[in-house]
């Protein structure tokens, strides 16, 4: 399978095993996250406020660049790309 | 202005206070700050600048403690401290302002004593209580800069909004488990917190450090970086973390930097919204949550407890947290074991669950409702909010050993 890799922070994955990188064959950021939400509904609830509407409490990076500075959810993913989620932390 | 060193990339700069009218240093201060005076970027003028400076530290916990210690040591002339909590044994693993003998004391009493001992030249201003939309502007107005050492999203958004409104840099730091984040929010030079994270996560998705754990020295690293950034901004030197989010991973020992930009439609720092009134941020319940009245406020719970049919209180935290202090009459059932107790709770009077901040008890109340306990509720904001709102709530001692600290605090 072709693929980009999705990296999740522990604040969203909620467990050490939950942060294992996931491979995705999706061609865009939005598609990759929708697929992830379907296969892992618990993660879906963390990522989406409503079906199709991503929460705005985390930053999405493709190869270290904020997708808001790219094409947002339509940012393309290619073989070897890394889609990382940086979640807001509140602890002090 | 001191001569500035602009990095080739043209990093955003913040303006330091003008150099006229700065206070002189005493002989003792010249000796104490000798290593600063020897630094070309600080020197006598920079040290006088620090002496004139006023920094507000919100929260004297894991982040605020190291930040307060270093800012006091560095000679920041006036340091305001905001807190309402008491020192607990489980704080000492990371909150280095406090000693074992401080357990049970108010954090403000303990921290001002410690900081005064460290540097009696510093003026310490106590702000006992919780900042809210009604008082934060008044408190912040007399300070040059704010360091956010709070531990919850509503406070972080409120602080951001107040800083944007008054044009004060918000030196932000946050931690969870082994990860930290630091930035300086200072529109228009860079984005604000809402540009970065326009919305807080839903209530259930917010793990507290009490629940998820935090490596003790993680807030030490992040808090000292916050203090470093505050000093740079006050001195007008270097390149502050404006427009950059620094990510620290203690496990991998890796620092990464993220370029963050202003959101032209930001709900707070865009010109359209800059003067919007401050409001409290409420963490939304999970998607499609059918449960109504899932939460009970501190005042309402207090009334119910004094009423003819007081609810059964269930503390869903871990045994160690329970042992450190809980509400009178509460029964300990950690969240992980709650499902196994649903049947026996079903026969009871209305059940109110609580935890430290309201996250775990919210999940617990939902779990009980799914199991048919339709009146199960969760204390909004948890024990934290209860203590802040009702520091002397009758009949409910939240300290341990019971009553040990009474009369020792000004509260
Ligand atoms: Zn903004």
Short mmCIF file of C-alpha atoms and ligand atoms in Angstrom, two decimals:
data_model
loop_
_atom_site.label_atom_id
_atom_site.label_comp_id
_atom_site.label_asym_id
_atom_site.label_seq_id
_atom_site.Cartn_x
_atom_site.Cartn_y
_atom_site.Cartn_z
CA UNK A 1 0.00 0.00 0.00
CA UNK A 2 1.22 3.40 -0.87
CA UNK A 3 1.30 5.68 1.83
CA UNK A 4 1.79 8.57 4.05
CA UNK A 5 2.16 8.10 7.79
CA UNK A 6 -0.17 9.63 10.37
CA UNK A 7 1.37 10.57 13.74
CA UNK A 8 -0.96 11.18 16.66
CA UNK A 9 -0.09 12.82 19.97
CA UNK A 10 -0.80 11.04 23.22
CA UNK A 11 -3.28 13.77 24.16
CA UNK A 12 -5.50 12.55 21.34
CA UNK A 13 -4.58 8.88 21.13
CA UNK A 14 -4.99 8.61 24.92
CA UNK A 15 -2.62 5.69 25.35
CA UNK A 16 0.93 4.69 24.60
CA UNK A 17 -0.22 2.07 22.10
CA UNK A 18 -2.64 4.58 20.59
CA UNK A 19 0.20 6.73 19.30
CA UNK A 20 1.63 4.06 16.99
CA UNK A 21 2.01 5.59 13.52
CA UNK A 22 -0.70 4.63 11.06
CA UNK A 23 -0.21 4.18 7.34
CA UNK A 24 -2.71 5.69 5.01
CA UNK A 25 -3.31 5.37 1.32
CA UNK A 26 -5.47 8.49 1.27
CA UNK A 27 -4.54 11.20 -1.18
CA UNK A 28 -5.46 14.23 0.95
CA UNK A 29 -5.29 15.22 4.61
CA UNK A 30 -9.08 15.37 4.95
CA UNK A 31 -9.53 11.97 3.35
CA UNK A 32 -6.88 10.42 5.59
CA UNK A 33 -8.55 11.72 8.74
CA UNK A 34 -12.04 10.70 7.63
CA UNK A 35 -10.78 7.19 6.94
CA UNK A 36 -9.07 7.12 10.32
CA UNK A 37 -12.30 8.21 12.01
CA UNK A 38 -14.18 5.39 10.31
CA UNK A 39 -11.75 2.67 11.26
CA UNK A 40 -11.22 4.01 14.78
CA UNK A 41 -14.40 5.74 15.98
CA UNK A 42 -12.87 6.69 19.33
CA UNK A 43 -10.26 8.72 17.47
CA UNK A 44 -12.94 10.08 15.20
CA UNK A 45 -14.71 11.67 18.16
CA UNK A 46 -11.45 13.35 19.12
CA UNK A 47 -10.78 14.62 15.61
CA UNK A 48 -14.24 15.60 14.36
CA UNK A 49 -16.77 17.91 16.02
CA UNK A 50 -19.45 16.62 13.65
CA UNK A 51 -19.31 14.39 10.62
CA UNK A 52 -17.07 16.13 8.13
CA UNK A 53 -16.23 18.99 10.46
CA UNK A 54 -12.75 18.77 11.95
CA UNK A 55 -12.23 20.18 15.40
CA UNK A 56 -10.07 23.29 15.63
CA UNK A 57 -8.28 22.30 18.81
CA UNK A 58 -5.22 20.87 17.09
CA UNK A 59 -2.81 21.76 14.33
CA UNK A 60 -2.28 19.51 11.33
CA UNK A 61 1.20 19.37 9.87
CA UNK A 62 2.36 17.78 6.66
CA UNK A 63 6.09 17.25 6.78
CA UNK A 64 6.29 19.82 9.56
CA UNK A 65 4.27 22.54 7.81
CA UNK A 66 0.91 23.72 9.13
CA UNK A 67 -1.70 22.72 6.54
CA UNK A 68 -3.35 26.11 7.01
CA UNK A 69 -0.28 27.43 5.23
CA UNK A 70 -0.79 24.79 2.52
CA UNK A 71 -4.12 23.67 1.10
CA UNK A 72 -5.87 22.88 4.38
CA UNK A 73 -7.79 19.61 4.33
CA UNK A 74 -7.21 19.40 0.60
CA UNK A 75 -3.45 19.28 1.09
CA UNK A 76 -2.20 16.31 -0.89
CA UNK A 77 -0.45 13.37 0.67
CA UNK A 78 2.19 11.42 -1.16
CA UNK A 79 4.26 8.36 -0.48
CA UNK A 80 6.52 9.01 2.49
CA UNK A 81 4.75 12.17 3.69
CA UNK A 82 4.16 12.56 7.41
CA UNK A 83 0.85 13.93 8.61
CA UNK A 84 1.26 14.94 12.25
CA UNK A 85 -1.39 16.15 14.67
CA UNK A 86 -0.26 18.62 17.32
CA UNK A 87 -2.88 18.85 20.04
CA UNK A 88 -3.45 21.72 22.42
CA UNK A 89 -2.17 20.83 25.89
CA UNK A 90 -3.53 22.50 28.97
CA UNK A 91 -1.47 21.09 31.81
CA UNK A 92 0.65 23.26 34.04
CA UNK B 1 16.04 51.50 23.26
CA UNK B 2 19.04 49.29 23.62
CA UNK B 3 20.80 48.47 20.40
CA UNK B 4 18.89 45.60 18.92
CA UNK B 5 20.18 42.57 17.15
CA UNK B 6 17.91 41.65 14.39
CA UNK B 7 18.37 38.13 13.14
CA UNK B 8 18.91 37.85 9.40
CA UNK B 9 15.42 36.39 9.07
CA UNK B 10 13.91 39.54 10.53
CA UNK B 11 12.19 37.89 13.47
CA UNK B 12 9.36 39.91 14.95
CA UNK B 13 10.40 42.22 17.74
CA UNK B 14 8.52 43.59 20.67
CA UNK B 15 9.23 47.00 22.02
CA UNK B 16 10.76 47.29 25.44
CA UNK B 17 9.96 50.06 27.86
CA UNK B 18 11.73 53.40 27.13
CA UNK B 19 15.07 53.90 28.83
CA UNK B 20 14.19 57.24 30.37
CA UNK B 21 13.16 57.38 34.01
CA UNK B 22 14.46 53.94 34.88
CA UNK B 23 15.18 53.36 38.58
CA UNK B 24 18.79 53.33 39.79
CA UNK B 25 20.35 50.20 41.23
CA UNK B 26 21.49 50.13 44.84
CA UNK B 27 25.01 49.00 45.71
CA UNK B 28 23.66 45.69 46.87
CA UNK B 29 21.85 45.23 43.57
CA UNK B 30 24.98 46.01 41.58
CA UNK B 31 26.73 43.17 43.35
CA UNK B 32 23.77 40.80 43.19
CA UNK B 33 23.22 41.30 39.47
CA UNK B 34 26.92 41.47 38.58
CA UNK B 35 26.71 38.64 36.03
CA UNK B 36 23.88 40.46 34.26
CA UNK B 37 25.76 43.74 34.30
CA UNK B 38 28.64 41.92 32.61
CA UNK B 39 26.38 40.76 29.78
CA UNK B 40 26.56 43.08 26.77
CA UNK B 41 22.86 42.61 25.99
CA UNK B 42 21.76 43.39 29.54
CA UNK B 43 24.23 45.66 31.29
CA UNK B 44 23.30 48.42 33.68
CA UNK B 45 20.54 49.81 31.53
CA UNK B 46 18.98 46.39 30.98
CA UNK B 47 19.07 45.62 34.68
CA UNK B 48 17.40 48.93 35.44
CA UNK B 49 14.83 48.05 32.82
CA UNK B 50 14.15 44.79 34.66
CA UNK B 51 13.87 46.66 37.95
CA UNK B 52 11.18 48.84 36.42
CA UNK B 53 9.37 45.87 34.89
CA UNK B 54 6.13 44.32 36.13
CA UNK B 55 5.36 40.67 35.34
CA UNK B 56 2.17 38.80 36.21
CA UNK B 57 2.47 35.06 36.78
CA UNK B 58 -0.86 33.26 36.71
CA UNK B 59 -0.61 30.01 38.64
CA UNK B 60 2.26 29.19 40.95
CA UNK B 61 2.28 25.49 40.10
CA UNK B 62 4.58 23.45 37.90
CA UNK B 63 5.15 26.22 35.34
CA UNK B 64 4.73 29.26 37.57
CA UNK B 65 7.11 28.03 40.25
CA UNK B 66 10.33 27.92 38.20
CA UNK B 67 9.29 31.02 36.27
CA UNK B 68 8.71 32.97 39.49
CA UNK B 69 11.99 31.82 41.01
CA UNK B 70 14.05 32.87 37.99
CA UNK B 71 12.27 36.16 37.41
CA UNK B 72 12.70 37.06 41.07
CA UNK B 73 16.35 36.02 40.98
CA UNK B 74 16.85 38.06 37.81
CA UNK B 75 15.56 41.18 39.53
CA UNK B 76 12.25 41.80 37.79
CA UNK B 77 11.09 44.65 39.99
CA UNK B 78 7.46 43.72 40.50
CA UNK B 79 6.05 40.24 40.26
CA UNK B 80 2.33 39.62 40.60
CA UNK B 81 1.22 36.14 41.58
CA UNK B 82 -2.25 34.71 41.03
CA UNK B 83 -3.39 31.55 42.80
CA UNK B 84 -6.12 30.29 45.06
CA UNK B 85 -4.89 26.80 45.80
CA UNK B 86 -3.22 25.21 48.76
CA UNK B 87 -0.01 23.24 48.67
CA UNK B 88 -0.60 19.50 48.50
CA UNK B 89 1.91 16.71 48.94
CA UNK B 90 1.52 15.66 45.30
CA UNK B 91 2.55 19.17 44.17
CA UNK B 92 6.06 18.79 45.53
CA UNK B 93 7.17 16.43 42.75
CA UNK B 94 7.34 19.46 40.40
CA UNK B 95 6.29 22.70 42.10
CA UNK B 96 9.73 23.69 43.31
CA UNK B 97 8.61 26.85 45.09
CA UNK B 98 7.26 24.75 47.94
CA UNK B 99 8.78 22.75 50.75
CA UNK B 100 7.36 19.78 52.59
CA UNK B 101 6.54 22.01 55.54
CA UNK B 102 4.31 24.09 53.25
CA UNK B 103 1.74 21.31 52.77
CA UNK B 104 -1.66 22.74 53.62
CA UNK B 105 -0.56 26.37 53.35
CA UNK B 106 -1.95 28.72 50.77
CA UNK B 107 0.30 28.74 47.70
CA UNK B 108 0.49 32.51 47.79
CA UNK B 109 1.69 32.53 51.40
CA UNK B 110 4.30 29.90 50.70
CA UNK B 111 5.49 31.33 47.40
CA UNK B 112 5.78 34.95 48.52
CA UNK B 113 7.76 33.86 51.56
CA UNK B 114 10.13 31.83 49.39
CA UNK B 115 10.57 34.54 46.77
CA UNK B 116 11.09 37.25 49.36
CA UNK B 117 13.82 35.15 50.92
CA UNK B 118 15.41 34.72 47.50
CA UNK B 119 15.35 38.41 46.57
CA UNK B 120 13.99 41.01 48.99
CA UNK B 121 14.43 43.72 46.34
CA UNK B 122 11.47 42.39 44.39
CA UNK B 123 8.00 43.73 45.11
CA UNK B 124 5.56 40.84 45.27
CA UNK B 125 1.90 41.50 44.62
CA UNK B 126 -0.61 38.87 45.73
CA UNK B 127 -3.77 38.24 43.76
CA UNK B 128 -5.60 35.63 45.76
CA UNK B 129 -8.48 34.02 43.95
CA UNK B 130 -9.34 33.07 40.42
CA UNK B 131 -9.16 35.33 37.41
CA UNK B 132 -12.43 35.63 35.57
CA UNK B 133 -13.90 37.72 32.80
CA UNK B 134 -14.94 40.30 35.38
CA UNK B 135 -11.59 40.95 37.02
CA UNK B 136 -8.78 39.93 34.70
CA UNK B 137 -8.51 43.24 32.84
CA UNK B 138 -8.20 45.17 36.10
CA UNK B 139 -5.51 42.84 37.36
CA UNK B 140 -3.55 42.69 34.11
CA UNK B 141 -3.71 46.41 33.35
CA UNK B 142 -0.83 47.34 35.65
CA UNK B 143 1.57 44.70 34.28
CA UNK B 144 3.89 44.74 31.27
CA UNK B 145 3.71 41.03 30.53
CA UNK B 146 1.89 37.88 31.61
CA UNK B 147 3.19 34.34 32.07
CA UNK B 148 0.50 31.70 31.72
CA UNK B 149 1.11 28.92 34.21
CA UNK B 150 -2.48 27.77 34.48
CA UNK B 151 -3.62 24.20 34.01
CA UNK B 152 -6.91 24.39 32.14
CA UNK B 153 -8.24 25.55 28.80
CA UNK B 154 -10.85 28.07 29.99
CA UNK B 155 -8.13 30.01 31.86
CA UNK B 156 -5.79 29.91 28.90
CA UNK B 157 -8.39 31.35 26.52
CA UNK B 158 -9.40 33.99 29.04
CA UNK B 159 -5.77 35.01 29.55
CA UNK B 160 -5.19 35.18 25.81
CA UNK B 161 -8.25 37.33 25.28
CA UNK B 162 -7.30 39.74 28.05
CA UNK B 163 -3.72 40.01 26.78
CA UNK B 164 -4.92 40.74 23.24
CA UNK B 165 -7.33 43.34 24.53
CA UNK B 166 -4.71 45.17 26.57
CA UNK B 167 -1.83 44.54 24.17
CA UNK B 168 0.28 42.59 26.65
CA UNK B 169 2.51 39.71 25.54
CA UNK B 170 1.17 36.34 26.73
CA UNK B 171 4.09 34.03 27.47
CA UNK B 172 2.42 30.69 27.08
CA UNK B 173 3.55 27.30 28.33
CA UNK B 174 1.74 24.01 28.72
CA UNK B 175 2.66 20.44 29.51
CA UNK B 176 1.24 16.94 29.45
CA UNK B 177 3.01 13.72 30.33
CA UNK B 178 6.36 14.11 28.54
CA UNK B 179 5.48 16.93 26.16
CA UNK B 180 5.60 20.67 26.45
CA UNK B 181 4.63 23.65 24.32
CA UNK B 182 5.87 27.23 24.58
CA UNK B 183 5.15 30.37 22.62
CA UNK B 184 4.81 34.12 23.00
CA UNK B 185 1.48 35.40 21.78
CA UNK B 186 1.76 39.06 20.91
CA UNK B 187 -0.48 40.31 18.13
CA UNK B 188 0.00 42.16 15.88
CA UNK B 189 3.66 41.02 15.86
CA UNK B 190 2.46 37.41 15.71
CA UNK B 191 -0.55 35.19 16.27
CA UNK B 192 -2.56 34.79 19.45
CA UNK B 193 -3.57 31.56 21.14
CA UNK B 194 -6.87 31.50 19.29
CA UNK B 195 -5.08 31.86 15.95
CA UNK B 196 -3.26 28.65 16.86
CA UNK B 197 -6.10 26.73 18.51
CA UNK B 198 -9.39 28.46 17.62
CA UNK B 199 -11.42 26.07 19.80
CA UNK B 200 -10.69 24.09 22.94
CA UNK B 201 -11.02 20.32 22.76
CA UNK B 202 -14.27 18.83 24.09
CA UNK B 203 -14.44 18.39 27.85
CA UNK B 204 -14.06 14.63 27.80
CA UNK B 205 -10.99 14.81 25.63
CA UNK B 206 -9.07 16.88 28.12
CA UNK B 207 -6.84 14.77 30.29
CA UNK B 208 -5.56 16.54 33.36
CA UNK B 209 -2.04 16.07 34.64
CA UNK B 210 -3.57 14.51 37.77
CA UNK B 211 -5.13 11.87 35.57
CA UNK B 212 -2.56 11.47 32.82
CA UNK B 213 0.54 12.21 34.81
CA UNK B 214 3.40 14.58 34.08
CA UNK B 215 7.14 14.15 34.36
CA UNK B 216 8.12 16.33 37.30
CA UNK B 217 10.81 18.36 35.62
CA UNK B 218 8.90 18.84 32.37
CA UNK B 219 7.17 22.00 33.64
CA UNK B 220 10.58 22.98 35.02
CA UNK B 221 12.01 23.07 31.51
CA UNK B 222 8.94 24.76 30.03
CA UNK B 223 8.57 27.25 32.90
CA UNK B 224 12.20 28.32 32.65
CA UNK B 225 11.81 28.80 28.90
CA UNK B 226 8.78 30.99 29.64
CA UNK B 227 10.88 32.99 32.10
CA UNK B 228 13.66 33.31 29.50
CA UNK B 229 11.20 34.65 26.93
CA UNK B 230 9.72 37.07 29.46
CA UNK B 231 13.16 38.46 30.29
CA UNK B 232 14.02 38.86 26.60
CA UNK B 233 10.78 40.69 25.92
CA UNK B 234 11.25 42.96 28.96
CA UNK B 235 14.83 43.68 27.89
CA UNK B 236 14.00 44.01 24.20
CA UNK B 237 16.75 41.60 23.17
CA UNK B 238 17.04 38.54 20.97
CA UNK B 239 14.28 36.86 19.01
CA UNK B 240 11.28 36.02 21.12
CA UNK B 241 9.09 32.98 20.38
CA UNK B 242 6.61 35.13 18.51
CA UNK B 243 5.07 33.33 15.55
CA UNK B 244 6.69 30.11 16.66
CA UNK B 245 5.39 27.24 18.75
CA UNK B 246 8.22 25.38 20.44
CA UNK B 247 7.44 21.71 21.01
CA UNK B 248 9.47 19.85 23.57
CA UNK B 249 9.48 16.06 23.74
CA UNK B 250 11.30 15.01 26.89
CA UNK B 251 11.22 11.29 26.07
CA UNK B 252 12.97 11.73 22.74
CA UNK B 253 14.78 14.81 24.03
CA UNK B 254 13.80 16.71 20.96
CA UNK B 255 12.85 20.33 20.44
CA UNK B 256 10.86 21.15 17.34
CA UNK B 257 9.62 24.48 16.15
CA UNK B 258 6.45 25.22 14.30
CA UNK B 259 5.88 28.36 12.34
CA UNK B 260 2.50 29.73 13.35
CA UNK B 261 0.73 32.57 11.61
CA UNK B 262 -1.99 35.01 12.43
CA UNK B 263 -5.46 34.02 11.38
CA UNK B 264 -6.93 37.06 9.61
CA UNK B 265 -10.36 35.92 10.77
CA UNK B 266 -9.27 35.16 14.34
CA UNK B 267 -12.19 35.39 16.73
CA UNK B 268 -10.07 37.48 19.09
CA UNK B 269 -7.11 39.30 17.56
CA UNK B 270 -8.56 40.27 14.19
CA UNK B 271 -9.42 43.98 14.12
CA UNK B 272 -13.11 43.12 13.97
CA UNK B 273 -13.05 41.21 17.27
CA UNK B 274 -10.28 42.90 19.21
CA UNK B 275 -12.69 44.84 21.41
CA UNK B 276 -15.26 42.10 21.89
CA UNK B 277 -16.23 41.67 25.54
CA UNK B 278 -14.41 38.91 27.39
CA UNK B 279 -16.36 35.75 27.98
CA UNK B 280 -15.62 32.52 29.78
CA UNK B 281 -14.84 29.58 27.56
CA UNK B 282 -16.94 26.55 28.28
CA UNK B 283 -15.69 23.19 27.13
CA UNK B 284 -18.33 21.63 24.92
CA UNK B 285 -19.65 18.16 25.67
CA UNK B 286 -18.92 15.36 23.21
CA UNK B 287 -20.54 15.03 19.81
CA UNK B 288 -24.30 14.51 19.83
CA UNK B 289 -24.48 14.34 23.60
CA UNK B 290 -28.14 13.82 24.48
CA UNK B 291 -27.66 14.29 28.20
CA UNK B 292 -29.13 17.47 29.56
CA UNK B 293 -28.12 19.01 32.87
CA UNK B 294 -25.18 16.68 33.04
CA UNK B 295 -23.27 19.15 35.15
CA UNK B 296 -24.02 20.78 38.46
CA UNK B 297 -22.33 24.02 39.46
CA UNK B 298 -20.44 24.53 42.71
CA UNK B 299 -23.06 26.83 44.24
CA UNK B 300 -25.94 24.55 43.32
CA UNK B 301 -24.14 21.53 44.74
CA UNK B 302 -23.46 23.42 47.95
CA UNK B 303 -27.15 24.26 48.27
CA UNK B 304 -28.14 20.66 47.54
CA UNK B 305 -25.74 19.34 50.17
CA UNK B 306 -27.31 21.59 52.78
CA UNK B 307 -30.82 20.71 51.63
CA UNK B 308 -33.23 18.06 52.89
CA UNK B 309 -32.14 15.40 50.38
CA UNK B 310 -28.44 15.77 49.84
CA UNK B 311 -27.00 13.86 46.87
CA UNK B 312 -24.53 11.04 47.23
CA UNK B 313 -21.07 12.34 46.38
CA UNK B 314 -18.78 10.02 44.47
CA UNK B 315 -15.12 10.91 44.03
CA UNK B 316 -13.96 9.29 40.77
CA UNK B 317 -10.29 10.17 41.15
CA UNK B 318 -7.50 7.77 42.05
CA UNK B 319 -7.01 6.70 45.71
CA UNK B 320 -3.88 8.83 46.09
CA UNK B 321 -5.73 11.96 45.04
CA UNK B 322 -8.64 11.09 47.32
CA UNK B 323 -6.29 10.65 50.26
CA UNK B 324 -4.95 14.16 49.71
CA UNK B 325 -8.31 15.75 50.35
CA UNK B 326 -11.90 15.21 49.31
CA UNK B 327 -15.36 16.47 50.00
CA UNK B 328 -16.89 15.36 53.28
CA UNK B 329 -18.96 12.21 52.98
CA UNK B 330 -17.72 11.41 49.48
CA UNK B 331 -17.31 7.83 48.45
CA UNK B 332 -14.23 6.85 46.45
CA UNK B 333 -14.91 4.94 43.24
CA UNK B 334 -12.14 5.56 40.68
CA UNK B 335 -13.50 6.11 37.18
CA UNK B 336 -12.08 2.81 35.97
CA UNK B 337 -14.18 0.92 38.52
CA UNK B 338 -17.36 2.96 38.18
CA UNK B 339 -19.12 0.65 35.73
CA UNK B 340 -18.94 -2.20 38.24
CA UNK B 341 -20.75 -0.08 40.83
CA UNK B 342 -23.58 1.20 38.65
CA UNK B 343 -26.10 -1.27 40.05
CA UNK B 344 -25.58 -0.37 43.69
CA UNK B 345 -25.63 3.36 42.90
CA UNK B 346 -28.88 3.00 41.03
CA UNK B 347 -30.80 2.61 44.28
CA UNK B 348 -29.22 5.68 45.81
CA UNK B 349 -30.43 9.23 45.89
CA UNK B 350 -29.22 11.46 43.07
CA UNK B 351 -25.52 10.88 42.51
CA UNK B 352 -23.03 13.69 41.95
CA UNK B 353 -19.62 12.66 40.67
CA UNK B 354 -16.60 14.85 40.99
CA UNK B 355 -12.92 14.77 40.13
CA UNK B 356 -10.18 17.38 40.03
CA UNK B 357 -11.32 19.41 37.03
CA UNK B 358 -14.59 17.89 35.85
CA UNK B 359 -13.28 15.82 32.92
CA UNK B 360 -13.31 12.39 34.49
CA UNK B 361 -16.54 12.96 36.38
CA UNK B 362 -18.18 14.11 33.13
CA UNK B 363 -17.22 10.83 31.52
CA UNK B 364 -18.41 8.99 34.63
CA UNK B 365 -21.79 10.74 34.70
CA UNK B 366 -22.32 9.87 31.07
CA UNK B 367 -21.40 6.26 31.81
CA UNK B 368 -23.90 6.10 34.67
CA UNK B 369 -26.62 7.67 32.56
CA UNK B 370 -25.98 5.09 29.86
CA UNK B 371 -26.46 2.50 32.60
CA UNK B 372 -29.83 3.97 33.46
CA UNK B 373 -29.01 6.40 36.28
CA UNK B 374 -30.71 9.27 34.56
CA UNK B 375 -30.06 11.81 37.31
CA UNK B 376 -26.34 11.25 37.68
CA UNK B 377 -24.46 14.52 37.41
CA UNK B 378 -20.93 15.80 37.36
CA UNK B 379 -19.54 18.71 39.38
CA UNK B 380 -18.71 21.39 36.86
CA UNK B 381 -15.04 22.33 36.96
CA UNK B 382 -14.45 19.69 39.63
CA UNK B 383 -12.97 20.13 43.05
CA UNK B 384 -10.89 22.94 41.62
CA UNK B 385 -13.92 25.08 40.85
CA UNK B 386 -15.59 24.13 44.11
CA UNK B 387 -12.60 25.31 46.10
CA UNK B 388 -12.25 28.50 44.12
CA UNK B 389 -15.88 29.48 44.35
CA UNK B 390 -16.57 28.32 47.87
CA UNK B 391 -13.33 28.46 49.81
CA UNK B 392 -15.21 28.17 53.07
CA UNK B 393 -18.06 25.95 51.99
CA UNK B 394 -19.72 24.78 55.14
CA UNK B 395 -19.26 21.21 56.25
CA UNK B 396 -17.01 20.30 53.40
CA UNK B 397 -13.39 20.17 54.22
CA UNK B 398 -11.31 19.76 51.16
CA UNK B 399 -7.98 19.85 52.92
CA UNK B 400 -5.99 17.21 54.61
CA UNK B 401 -5.10 16.50 57.28
CA UNK B 402 -8.49 17.67 58.20
CA UNK B 403 -8.53 21.32 59.18
CA UNK B 404 -4.78 21.36 59.67
CA UNK B 405 -4.33 24.51 57.68
CA UNK B 406 -7.17 26.52 59.12
CA UNK B 407 -6.17 29.83 60.51
CA UNK B 408 -2.78 29.74 58.88
CA UNK B 409 -3.93 31.43 55.76
CA UNK B 410 -5.23 34.88 55.15
CA UNK B 411 -8.05 33.40 53.15
ZN1 LIG C 1 -5.65 35.55 17.04
#
